[in-house]
PDB file of C-alpha atoms and ligand atoms in Angstrom:
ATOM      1  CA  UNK A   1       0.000   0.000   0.000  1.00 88.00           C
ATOM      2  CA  UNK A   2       1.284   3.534  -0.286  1.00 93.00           C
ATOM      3  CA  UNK A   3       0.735   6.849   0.905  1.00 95.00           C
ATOM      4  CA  UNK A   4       0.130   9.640  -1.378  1.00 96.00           C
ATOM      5  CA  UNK A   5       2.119  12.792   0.138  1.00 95.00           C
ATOM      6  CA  UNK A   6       0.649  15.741  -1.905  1.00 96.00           C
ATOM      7  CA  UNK A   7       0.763  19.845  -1.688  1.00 96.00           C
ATOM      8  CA  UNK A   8      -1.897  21.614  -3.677  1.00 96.00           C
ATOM      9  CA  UNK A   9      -0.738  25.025  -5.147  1.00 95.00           C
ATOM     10  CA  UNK A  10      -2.791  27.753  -7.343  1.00 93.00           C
ATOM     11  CA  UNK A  11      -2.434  27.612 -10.970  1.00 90.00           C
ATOM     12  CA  UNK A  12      -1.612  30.799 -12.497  1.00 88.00           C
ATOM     13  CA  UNK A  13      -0.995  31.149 -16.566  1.00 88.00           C
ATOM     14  CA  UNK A  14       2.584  31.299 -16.274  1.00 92.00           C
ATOM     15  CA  UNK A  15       2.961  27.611 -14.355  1.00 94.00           C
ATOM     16  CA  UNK A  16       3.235  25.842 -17.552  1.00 93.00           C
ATOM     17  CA  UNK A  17       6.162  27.967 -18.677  1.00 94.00           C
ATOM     18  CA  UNK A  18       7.898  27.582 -15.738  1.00 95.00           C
ATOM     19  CA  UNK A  19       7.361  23.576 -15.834  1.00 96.00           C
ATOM     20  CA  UNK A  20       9.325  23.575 -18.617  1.00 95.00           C
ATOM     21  CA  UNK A  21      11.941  26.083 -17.155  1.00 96.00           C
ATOM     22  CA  UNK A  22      12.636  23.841 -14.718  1.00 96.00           C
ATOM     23  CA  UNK A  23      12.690  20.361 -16.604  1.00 96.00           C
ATOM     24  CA  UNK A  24       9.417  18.804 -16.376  1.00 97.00           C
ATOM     25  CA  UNK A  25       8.211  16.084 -18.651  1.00 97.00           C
ATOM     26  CA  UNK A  26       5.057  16.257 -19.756  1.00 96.00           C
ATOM     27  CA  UNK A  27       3.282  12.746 -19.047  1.00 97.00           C
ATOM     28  CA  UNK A  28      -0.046  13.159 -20.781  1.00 96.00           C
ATOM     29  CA  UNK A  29      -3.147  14.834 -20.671  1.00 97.00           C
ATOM     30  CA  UNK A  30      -6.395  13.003 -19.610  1.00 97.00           C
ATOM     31  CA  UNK A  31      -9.842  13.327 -18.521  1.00 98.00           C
ATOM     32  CA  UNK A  32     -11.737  11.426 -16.051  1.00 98.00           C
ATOM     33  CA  UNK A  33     -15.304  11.558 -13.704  1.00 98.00           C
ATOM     34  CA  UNK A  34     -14.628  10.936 -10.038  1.00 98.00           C
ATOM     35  CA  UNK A  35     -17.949  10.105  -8.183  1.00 98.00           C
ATOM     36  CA  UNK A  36     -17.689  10.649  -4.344  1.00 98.00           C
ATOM     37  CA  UNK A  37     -19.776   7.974  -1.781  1.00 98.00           C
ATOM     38  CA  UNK A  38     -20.591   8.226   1.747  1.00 98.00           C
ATOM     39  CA  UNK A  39     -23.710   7.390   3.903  1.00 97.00           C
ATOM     40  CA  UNK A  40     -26.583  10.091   4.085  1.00 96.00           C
ATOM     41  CA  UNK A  41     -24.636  11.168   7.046  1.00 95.00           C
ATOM     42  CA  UNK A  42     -21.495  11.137   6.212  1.00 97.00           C
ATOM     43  CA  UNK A  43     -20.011   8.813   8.815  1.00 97.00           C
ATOM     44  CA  UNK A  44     -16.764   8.144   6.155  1.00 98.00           C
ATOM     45  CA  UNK A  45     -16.252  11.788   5.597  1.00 98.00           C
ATOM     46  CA  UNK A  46     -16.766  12.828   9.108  1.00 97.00           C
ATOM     47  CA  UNK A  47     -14.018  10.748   9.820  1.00 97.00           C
ATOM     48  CA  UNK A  48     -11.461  11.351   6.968  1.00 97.00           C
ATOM     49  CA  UNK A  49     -12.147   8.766   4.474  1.00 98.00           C
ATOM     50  CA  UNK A  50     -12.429   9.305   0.749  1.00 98.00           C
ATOM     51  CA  UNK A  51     -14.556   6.780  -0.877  1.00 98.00           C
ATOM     52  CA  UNK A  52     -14.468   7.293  -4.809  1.00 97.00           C
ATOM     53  CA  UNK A  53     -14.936   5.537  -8.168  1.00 97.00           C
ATOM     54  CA  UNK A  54     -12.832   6.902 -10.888  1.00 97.00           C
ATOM     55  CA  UNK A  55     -13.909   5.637 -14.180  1.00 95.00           C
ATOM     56  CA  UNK A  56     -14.483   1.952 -12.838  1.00 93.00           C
ATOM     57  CA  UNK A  57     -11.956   2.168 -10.628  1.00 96.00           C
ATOM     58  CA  UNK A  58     -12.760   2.558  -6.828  1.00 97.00           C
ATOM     59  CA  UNK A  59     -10.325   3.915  -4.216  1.00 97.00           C
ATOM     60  CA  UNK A  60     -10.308   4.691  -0.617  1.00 98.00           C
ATOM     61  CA  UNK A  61      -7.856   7.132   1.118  1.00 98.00           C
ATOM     62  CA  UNK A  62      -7.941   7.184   4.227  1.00 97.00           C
ATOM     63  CA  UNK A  63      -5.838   9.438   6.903  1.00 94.00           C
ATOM     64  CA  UNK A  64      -2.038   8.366   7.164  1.00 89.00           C
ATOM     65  CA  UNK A  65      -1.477  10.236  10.277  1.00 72.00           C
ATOM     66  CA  UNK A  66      -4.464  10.104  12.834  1.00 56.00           C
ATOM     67  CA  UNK A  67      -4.279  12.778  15.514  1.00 52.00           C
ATOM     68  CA  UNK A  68       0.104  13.740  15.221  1.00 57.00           C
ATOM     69  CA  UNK A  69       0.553  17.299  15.353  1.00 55.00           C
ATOM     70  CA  UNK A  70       2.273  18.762  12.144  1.00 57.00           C
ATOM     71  CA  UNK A  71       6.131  19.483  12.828  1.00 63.00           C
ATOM     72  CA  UNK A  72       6.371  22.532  10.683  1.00 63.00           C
ATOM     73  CA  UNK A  73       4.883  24.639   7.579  1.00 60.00           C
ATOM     74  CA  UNK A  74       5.621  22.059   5.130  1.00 64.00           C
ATOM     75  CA  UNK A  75       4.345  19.462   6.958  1.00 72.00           C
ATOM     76  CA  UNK A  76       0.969  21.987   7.609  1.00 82.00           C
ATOM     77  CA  UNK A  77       0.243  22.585   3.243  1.00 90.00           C
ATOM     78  CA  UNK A  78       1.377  19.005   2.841  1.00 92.00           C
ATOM     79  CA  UNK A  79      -1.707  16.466   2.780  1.00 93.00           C
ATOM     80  CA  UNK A  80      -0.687  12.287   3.715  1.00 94.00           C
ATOM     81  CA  UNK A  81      -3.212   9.949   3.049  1.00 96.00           C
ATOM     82  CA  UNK A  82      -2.748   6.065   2.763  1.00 96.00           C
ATOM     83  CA  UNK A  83      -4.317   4.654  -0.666  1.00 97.00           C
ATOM     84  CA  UNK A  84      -6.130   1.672  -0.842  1.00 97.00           C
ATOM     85  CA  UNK A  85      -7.038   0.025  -4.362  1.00 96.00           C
ATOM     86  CA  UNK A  86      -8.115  -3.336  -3.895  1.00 96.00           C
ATOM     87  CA  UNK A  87     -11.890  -3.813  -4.446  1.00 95.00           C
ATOM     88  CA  UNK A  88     -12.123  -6.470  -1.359  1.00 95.00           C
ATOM     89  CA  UNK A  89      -9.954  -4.421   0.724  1.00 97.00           C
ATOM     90  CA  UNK A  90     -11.917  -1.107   0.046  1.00 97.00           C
ATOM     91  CA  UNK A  91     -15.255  -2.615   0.844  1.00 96.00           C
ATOM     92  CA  UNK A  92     -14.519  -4.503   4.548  1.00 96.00           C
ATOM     93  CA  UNK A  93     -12.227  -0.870   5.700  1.00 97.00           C
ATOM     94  CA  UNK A  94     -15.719   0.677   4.736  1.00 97.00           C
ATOM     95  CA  UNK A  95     -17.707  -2.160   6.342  1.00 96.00           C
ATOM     96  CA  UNK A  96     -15.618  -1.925   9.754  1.00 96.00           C
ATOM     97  CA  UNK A  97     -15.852   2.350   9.498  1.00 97.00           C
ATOM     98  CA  UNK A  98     -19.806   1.672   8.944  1.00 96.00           C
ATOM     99  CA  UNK A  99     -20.054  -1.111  11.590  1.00 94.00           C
ATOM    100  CA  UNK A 100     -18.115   0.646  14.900  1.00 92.00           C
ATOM    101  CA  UNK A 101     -20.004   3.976  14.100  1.00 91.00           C
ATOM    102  CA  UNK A 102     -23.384   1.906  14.274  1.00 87.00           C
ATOM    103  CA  UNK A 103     -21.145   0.011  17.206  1.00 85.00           C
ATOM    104  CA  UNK A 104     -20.577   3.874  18.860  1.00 80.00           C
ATOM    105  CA  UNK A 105     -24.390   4.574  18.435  1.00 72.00           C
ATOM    106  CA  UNK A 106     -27.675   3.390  20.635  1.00 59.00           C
ATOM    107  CA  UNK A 107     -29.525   0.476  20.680  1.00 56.00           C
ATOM    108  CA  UNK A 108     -32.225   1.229  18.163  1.00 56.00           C
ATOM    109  CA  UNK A 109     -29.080   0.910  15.293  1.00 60.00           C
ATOM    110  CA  UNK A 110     -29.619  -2.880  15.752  1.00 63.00           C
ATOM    111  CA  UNK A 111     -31.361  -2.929  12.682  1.00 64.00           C
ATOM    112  CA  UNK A 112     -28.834  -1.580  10.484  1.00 64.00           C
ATOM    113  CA  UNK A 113     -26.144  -3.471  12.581  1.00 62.00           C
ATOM    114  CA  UNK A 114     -28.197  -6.817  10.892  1.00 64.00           C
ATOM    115  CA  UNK A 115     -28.331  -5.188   7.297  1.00 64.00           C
ATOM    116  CA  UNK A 116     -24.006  -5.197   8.020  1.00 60.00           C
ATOM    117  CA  UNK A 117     -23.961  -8.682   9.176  1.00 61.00           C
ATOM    118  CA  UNK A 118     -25.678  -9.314   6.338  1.00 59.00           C
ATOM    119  CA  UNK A 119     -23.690  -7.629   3.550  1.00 57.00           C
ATOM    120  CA  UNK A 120     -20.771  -9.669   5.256  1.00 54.00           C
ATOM    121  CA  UNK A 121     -21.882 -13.147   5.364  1.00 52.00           C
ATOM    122  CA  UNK A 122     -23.099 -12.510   1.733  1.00 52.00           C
ATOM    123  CA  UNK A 123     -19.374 -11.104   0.774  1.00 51.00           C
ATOM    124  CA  UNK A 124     -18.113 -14.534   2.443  1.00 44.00           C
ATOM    125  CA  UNK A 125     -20.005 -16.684  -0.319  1.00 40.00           C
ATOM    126  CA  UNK A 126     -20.450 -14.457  -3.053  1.00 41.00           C
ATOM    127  CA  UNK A 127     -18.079 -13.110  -5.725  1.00 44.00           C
ATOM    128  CA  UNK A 128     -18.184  -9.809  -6.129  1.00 45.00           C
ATOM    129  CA  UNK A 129     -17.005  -7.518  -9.470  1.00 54.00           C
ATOM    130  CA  UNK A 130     -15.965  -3.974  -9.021  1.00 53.00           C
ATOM    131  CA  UNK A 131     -19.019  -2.607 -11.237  1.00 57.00           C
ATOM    132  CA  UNK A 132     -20.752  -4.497  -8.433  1.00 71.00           C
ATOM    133  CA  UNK A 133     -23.183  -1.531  -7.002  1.00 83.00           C
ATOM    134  CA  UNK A 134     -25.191  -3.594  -5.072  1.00 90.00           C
ATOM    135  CA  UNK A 135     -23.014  -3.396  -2.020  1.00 92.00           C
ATOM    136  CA  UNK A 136     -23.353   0.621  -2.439  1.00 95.00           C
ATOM    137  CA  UNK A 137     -27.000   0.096  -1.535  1.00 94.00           C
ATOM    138  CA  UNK A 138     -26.694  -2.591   1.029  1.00 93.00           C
ATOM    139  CA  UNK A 139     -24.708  -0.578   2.901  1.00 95.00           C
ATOM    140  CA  UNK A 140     -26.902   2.703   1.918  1.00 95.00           C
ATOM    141  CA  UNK A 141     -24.045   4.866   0.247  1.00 97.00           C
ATOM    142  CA  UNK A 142     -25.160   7.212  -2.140  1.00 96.00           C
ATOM    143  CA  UNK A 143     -23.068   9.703  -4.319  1.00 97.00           C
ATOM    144  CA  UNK A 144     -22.536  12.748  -2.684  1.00 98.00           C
ATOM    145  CA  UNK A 145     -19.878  14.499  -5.030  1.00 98.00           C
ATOM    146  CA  UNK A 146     -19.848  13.879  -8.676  1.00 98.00           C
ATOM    147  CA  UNK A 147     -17.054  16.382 -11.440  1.00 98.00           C
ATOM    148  CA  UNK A 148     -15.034  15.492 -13.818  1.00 98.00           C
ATOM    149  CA  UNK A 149     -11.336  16.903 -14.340  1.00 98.00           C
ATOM    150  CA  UNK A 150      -9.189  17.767 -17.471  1.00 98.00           C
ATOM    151  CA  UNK A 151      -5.701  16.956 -16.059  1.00 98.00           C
ATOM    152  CA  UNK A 152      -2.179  17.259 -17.435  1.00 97.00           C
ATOM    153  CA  UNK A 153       0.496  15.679 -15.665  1.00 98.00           C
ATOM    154  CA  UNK A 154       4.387  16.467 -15.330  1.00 98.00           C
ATOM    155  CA  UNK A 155       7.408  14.191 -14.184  1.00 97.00           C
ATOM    156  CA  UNK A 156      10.592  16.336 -12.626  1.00 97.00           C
ATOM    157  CA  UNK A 157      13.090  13.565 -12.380  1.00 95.00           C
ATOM    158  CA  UNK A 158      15.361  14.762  -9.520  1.00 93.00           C
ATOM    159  CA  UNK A 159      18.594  12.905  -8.069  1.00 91.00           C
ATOM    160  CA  UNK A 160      16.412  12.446  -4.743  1.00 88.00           C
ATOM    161  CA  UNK A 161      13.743  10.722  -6.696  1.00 90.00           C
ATOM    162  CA  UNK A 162      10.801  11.642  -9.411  1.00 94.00           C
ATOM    163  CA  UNK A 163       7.986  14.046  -8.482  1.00 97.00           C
ATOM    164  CA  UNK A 164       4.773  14.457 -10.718  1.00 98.00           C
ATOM    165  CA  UNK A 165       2.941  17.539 -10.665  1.00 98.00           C
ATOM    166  CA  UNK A 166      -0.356  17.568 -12.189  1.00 98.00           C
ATOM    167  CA  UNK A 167      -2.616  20.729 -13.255  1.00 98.00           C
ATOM    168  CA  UNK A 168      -6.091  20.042 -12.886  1.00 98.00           C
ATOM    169  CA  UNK A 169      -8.983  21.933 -14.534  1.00 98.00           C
ATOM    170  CA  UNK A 170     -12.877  20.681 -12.839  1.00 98.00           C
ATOM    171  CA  UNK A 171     -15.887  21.037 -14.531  1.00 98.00           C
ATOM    172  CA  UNK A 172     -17.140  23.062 -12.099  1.00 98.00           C
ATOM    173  CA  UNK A 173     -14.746  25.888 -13.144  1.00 96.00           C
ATOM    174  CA  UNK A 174     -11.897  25.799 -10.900  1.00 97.00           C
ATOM    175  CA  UNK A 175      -8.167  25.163 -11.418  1.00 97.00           C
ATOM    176  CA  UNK A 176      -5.719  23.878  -8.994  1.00 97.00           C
ATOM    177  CA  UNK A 177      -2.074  22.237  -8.688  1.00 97.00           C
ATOM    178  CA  UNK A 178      -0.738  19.150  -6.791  1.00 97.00           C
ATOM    179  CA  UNK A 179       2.964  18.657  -6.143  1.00 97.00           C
ATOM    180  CA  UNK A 180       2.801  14.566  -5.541  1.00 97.00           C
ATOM    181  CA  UNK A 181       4.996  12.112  -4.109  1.00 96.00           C
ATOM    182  CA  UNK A 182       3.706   8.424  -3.418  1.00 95.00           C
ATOM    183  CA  UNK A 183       5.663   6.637  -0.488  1.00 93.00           C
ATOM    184  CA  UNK A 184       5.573   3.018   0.416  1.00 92.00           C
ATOM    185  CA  UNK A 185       3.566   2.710   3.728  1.00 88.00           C
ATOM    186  CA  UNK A 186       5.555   2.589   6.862  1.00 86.00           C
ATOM    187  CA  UNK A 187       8.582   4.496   4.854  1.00 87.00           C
ATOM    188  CA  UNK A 188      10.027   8.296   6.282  1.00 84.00           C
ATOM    189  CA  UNK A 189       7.654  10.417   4.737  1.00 88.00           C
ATOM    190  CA  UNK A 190      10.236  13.536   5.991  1.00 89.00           C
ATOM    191  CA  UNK A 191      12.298  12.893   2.353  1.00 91.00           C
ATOM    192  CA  UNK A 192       8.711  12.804   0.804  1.00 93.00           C
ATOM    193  CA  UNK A 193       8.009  16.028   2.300  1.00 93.00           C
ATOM    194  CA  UNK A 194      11.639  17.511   1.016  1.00 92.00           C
ATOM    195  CA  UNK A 195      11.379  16.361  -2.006  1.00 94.00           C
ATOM    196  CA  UNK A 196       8.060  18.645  -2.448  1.00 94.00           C
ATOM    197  CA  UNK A 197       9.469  21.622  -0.332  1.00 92.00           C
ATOM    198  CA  UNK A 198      12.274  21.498  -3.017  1.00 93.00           C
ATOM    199  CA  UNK A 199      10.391  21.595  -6.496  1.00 95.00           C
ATOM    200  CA  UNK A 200       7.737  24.243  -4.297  1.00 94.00           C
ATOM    201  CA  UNK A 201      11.011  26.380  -4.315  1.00 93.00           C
ATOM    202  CA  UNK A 202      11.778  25.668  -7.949  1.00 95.00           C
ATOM    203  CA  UNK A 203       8.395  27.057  -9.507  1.00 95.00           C
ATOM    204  CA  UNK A 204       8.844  30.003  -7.287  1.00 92.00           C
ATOM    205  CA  UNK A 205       5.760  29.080  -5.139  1.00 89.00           C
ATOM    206  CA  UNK A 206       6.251  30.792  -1.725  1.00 73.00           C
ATOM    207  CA  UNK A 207       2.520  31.240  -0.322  1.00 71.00           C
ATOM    208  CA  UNK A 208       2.710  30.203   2.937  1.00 77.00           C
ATOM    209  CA  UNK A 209      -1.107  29.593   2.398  1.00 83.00           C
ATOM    210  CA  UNK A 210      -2.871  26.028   2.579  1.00 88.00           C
ATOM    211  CA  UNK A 211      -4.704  25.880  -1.236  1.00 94.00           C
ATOM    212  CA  UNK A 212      -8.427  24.897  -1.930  1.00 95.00           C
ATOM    213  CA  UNK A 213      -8.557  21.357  -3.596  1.00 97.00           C
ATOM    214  CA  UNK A 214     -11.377  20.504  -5.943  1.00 98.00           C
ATOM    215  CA  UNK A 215     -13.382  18.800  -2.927  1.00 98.00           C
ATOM    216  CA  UNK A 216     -13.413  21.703  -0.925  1.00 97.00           C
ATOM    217  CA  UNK A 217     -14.435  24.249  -3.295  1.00 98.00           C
ATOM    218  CA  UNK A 218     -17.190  21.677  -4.821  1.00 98.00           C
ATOM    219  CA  UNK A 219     -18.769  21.107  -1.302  1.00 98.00           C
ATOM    220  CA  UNK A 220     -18.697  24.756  -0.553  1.00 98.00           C
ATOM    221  CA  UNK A 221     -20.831  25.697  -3.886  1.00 98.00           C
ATOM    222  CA  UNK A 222     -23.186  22.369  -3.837  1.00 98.00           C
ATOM    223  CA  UNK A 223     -23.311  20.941  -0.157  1.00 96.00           C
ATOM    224  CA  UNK A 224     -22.503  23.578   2.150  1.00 97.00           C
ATOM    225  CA  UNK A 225     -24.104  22.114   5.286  1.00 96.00           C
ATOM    226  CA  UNK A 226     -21.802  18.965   4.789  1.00 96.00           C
ATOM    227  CA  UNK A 227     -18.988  21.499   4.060  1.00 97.00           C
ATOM    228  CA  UNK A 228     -19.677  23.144   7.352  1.00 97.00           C
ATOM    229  CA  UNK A 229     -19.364  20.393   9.122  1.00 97.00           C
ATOM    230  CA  UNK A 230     -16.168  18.780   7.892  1.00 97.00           C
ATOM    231  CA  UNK A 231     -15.241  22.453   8.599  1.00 96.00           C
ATOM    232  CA  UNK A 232     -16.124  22.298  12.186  1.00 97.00           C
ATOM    233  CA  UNK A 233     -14.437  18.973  12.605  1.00 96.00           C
ATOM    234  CA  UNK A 234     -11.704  19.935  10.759  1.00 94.00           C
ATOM    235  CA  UNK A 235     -10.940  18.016   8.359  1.00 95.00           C
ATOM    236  CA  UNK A 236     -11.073  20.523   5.544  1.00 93.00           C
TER     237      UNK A 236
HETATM  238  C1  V4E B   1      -8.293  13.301   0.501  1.00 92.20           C
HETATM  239  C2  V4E B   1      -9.399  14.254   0.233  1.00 92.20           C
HETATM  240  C3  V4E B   1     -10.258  14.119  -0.810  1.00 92.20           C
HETATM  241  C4  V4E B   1     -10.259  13.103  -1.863  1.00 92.20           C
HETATM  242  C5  V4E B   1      -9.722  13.745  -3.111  1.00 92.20           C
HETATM  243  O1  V4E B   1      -8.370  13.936  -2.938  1.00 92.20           O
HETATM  244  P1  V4E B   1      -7.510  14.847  -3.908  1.00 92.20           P
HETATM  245  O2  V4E B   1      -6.129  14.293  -3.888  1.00 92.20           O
HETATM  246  O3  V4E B   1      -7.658  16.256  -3.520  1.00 92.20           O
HETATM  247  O4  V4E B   1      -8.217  14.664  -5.321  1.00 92.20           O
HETATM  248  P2  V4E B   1      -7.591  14.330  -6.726  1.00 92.20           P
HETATM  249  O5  V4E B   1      -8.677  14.414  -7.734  1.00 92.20           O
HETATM  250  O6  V4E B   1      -6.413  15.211  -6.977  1.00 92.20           O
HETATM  251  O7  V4E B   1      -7.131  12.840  -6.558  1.00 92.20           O
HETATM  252  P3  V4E B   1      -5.778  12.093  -7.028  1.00 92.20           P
HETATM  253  O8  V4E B   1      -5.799  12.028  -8.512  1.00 92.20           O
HETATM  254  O9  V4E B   1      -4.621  12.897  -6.473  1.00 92.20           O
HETATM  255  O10 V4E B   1      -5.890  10.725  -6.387  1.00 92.20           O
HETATM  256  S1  V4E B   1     -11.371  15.349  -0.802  1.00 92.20           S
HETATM  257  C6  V4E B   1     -10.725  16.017   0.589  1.00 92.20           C
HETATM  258  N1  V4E B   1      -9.681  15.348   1.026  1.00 92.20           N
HETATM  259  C7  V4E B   1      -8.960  15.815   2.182  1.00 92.20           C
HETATM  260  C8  V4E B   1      -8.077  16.988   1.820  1.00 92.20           C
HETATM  261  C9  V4E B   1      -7.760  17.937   2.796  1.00 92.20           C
HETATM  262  N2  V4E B   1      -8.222  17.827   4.046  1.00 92.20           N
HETATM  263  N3  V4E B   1      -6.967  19.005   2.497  1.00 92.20           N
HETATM  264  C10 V4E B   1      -6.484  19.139   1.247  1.00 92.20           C
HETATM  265  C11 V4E B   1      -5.616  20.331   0.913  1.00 92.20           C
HETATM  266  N4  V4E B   1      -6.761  18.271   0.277  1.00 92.20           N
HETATM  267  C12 V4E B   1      -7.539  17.187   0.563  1.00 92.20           C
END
């Protein structure tokens, strides 16, 4: 598994020129529709976890560092979150999430405590494909987010190891940067953070501002009440 170390920065018309200033490969331009899922209230969000489908393919990210206290700016504007791609994998992390919040709640969540069971003796026995949506409902996770994003992405090959910097444009109308590195889990994720501090310096970005991602600015227009609270438990 790895953890995706990432900085988001604003994208201004003269980035592209000084990508190439600096070296960076362009790697391709693509577009693709993310679709967003949590449970009408939002126990994944609430607590940090991503649950998307990408063009067929699902992912969950979930928070690398629960609860440690940033050690500087860098670490601050610098997001960490552990990525996990395997269909099975995804869908008993979201079971267990959906299970110990029902678990944290009264007595009358018995019911929906059965409709879990369920969904897991049936996963014991049954196949199950990744265009499988049936689990979606048994579980009652609807789409809460749903854009699509034209993205170009860069490669800066450094001696300390690549870096891939991707501009992305939403449908929504709004732009915005990431400065990426993917670490193996349980690796130092202080060269990670280096690595990103040092091509930051490179394209001259110097705000010591934390940037907007696509998420953010999408809840903010189209579910601000949601957006309010992820605000008030910060996790935006
Ligand atoms: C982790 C997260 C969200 C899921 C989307 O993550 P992000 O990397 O922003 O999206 P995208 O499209 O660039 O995915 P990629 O192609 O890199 O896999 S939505 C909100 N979060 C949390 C979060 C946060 N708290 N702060 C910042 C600056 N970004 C994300």
């Amino acid at each position: 598994m790895t953890v995706e170390v990432e900085r988001k920065f604003v994208c201004d018309a003269e980035i592209m020129g000084k990508l190439k200033d600096i070296g960076a490969k362009c790697i391709g331009q693509h577009q693709f529709q993310d679709q967003y899922f949590d449970s009408p209230d939002f126990i994944l969000t609430l607590k940090d976890f991503w649950l998307r489908c990408r063009e067929g393919l699902w992912e969950l990210k979930c928070p690398a560092v629960i609860g440690a206290k940033p050690e500087d700016e860098t670490d601050t504007l610098c997001t960490r979150y552990r990525e996990i791609t395997s269909f099975p994998l995804i869908q008993s992390e979201v079971r267990r999430l959906i299970r110990e919040h029902t678990a944290e709640g009264s007595e009358s969540n018995s019911s929906q405590r059965e409709q879990i069971d369920k969904v897991t003796e049936n996963e014991d026995t049954e196949s199950c494909s990744a265009d499988d949506t049936k689990w979606l409902t048994d579980l009652n996770l609807v789409c809460f987010a749903a854009y699509k994003t034209d993205r170009c992405s860069y490669i800066l090959e450094r001696e300390e190891g690549a870096v891939r910097v991707d501009l992305d444009q939403a449908d929504f109308g709004y732009c915005v940067g990431e400065i990426e590195v993917l670490v193996p889990e349980g690796d130092d994720m202080n060269a990670a953070l280096q690595r990103i501090t040092r091509i930051t310096a490179e394209l001259g970005l110097n705000s010591e501002k934390s940037v907007e991602g696509k998420m953010h600015v999408y809840l903010q227009r189209y579910q601000p009440d949601h957006y309010v609270k992820l605000l008030s438990a910060h996790i935006l």
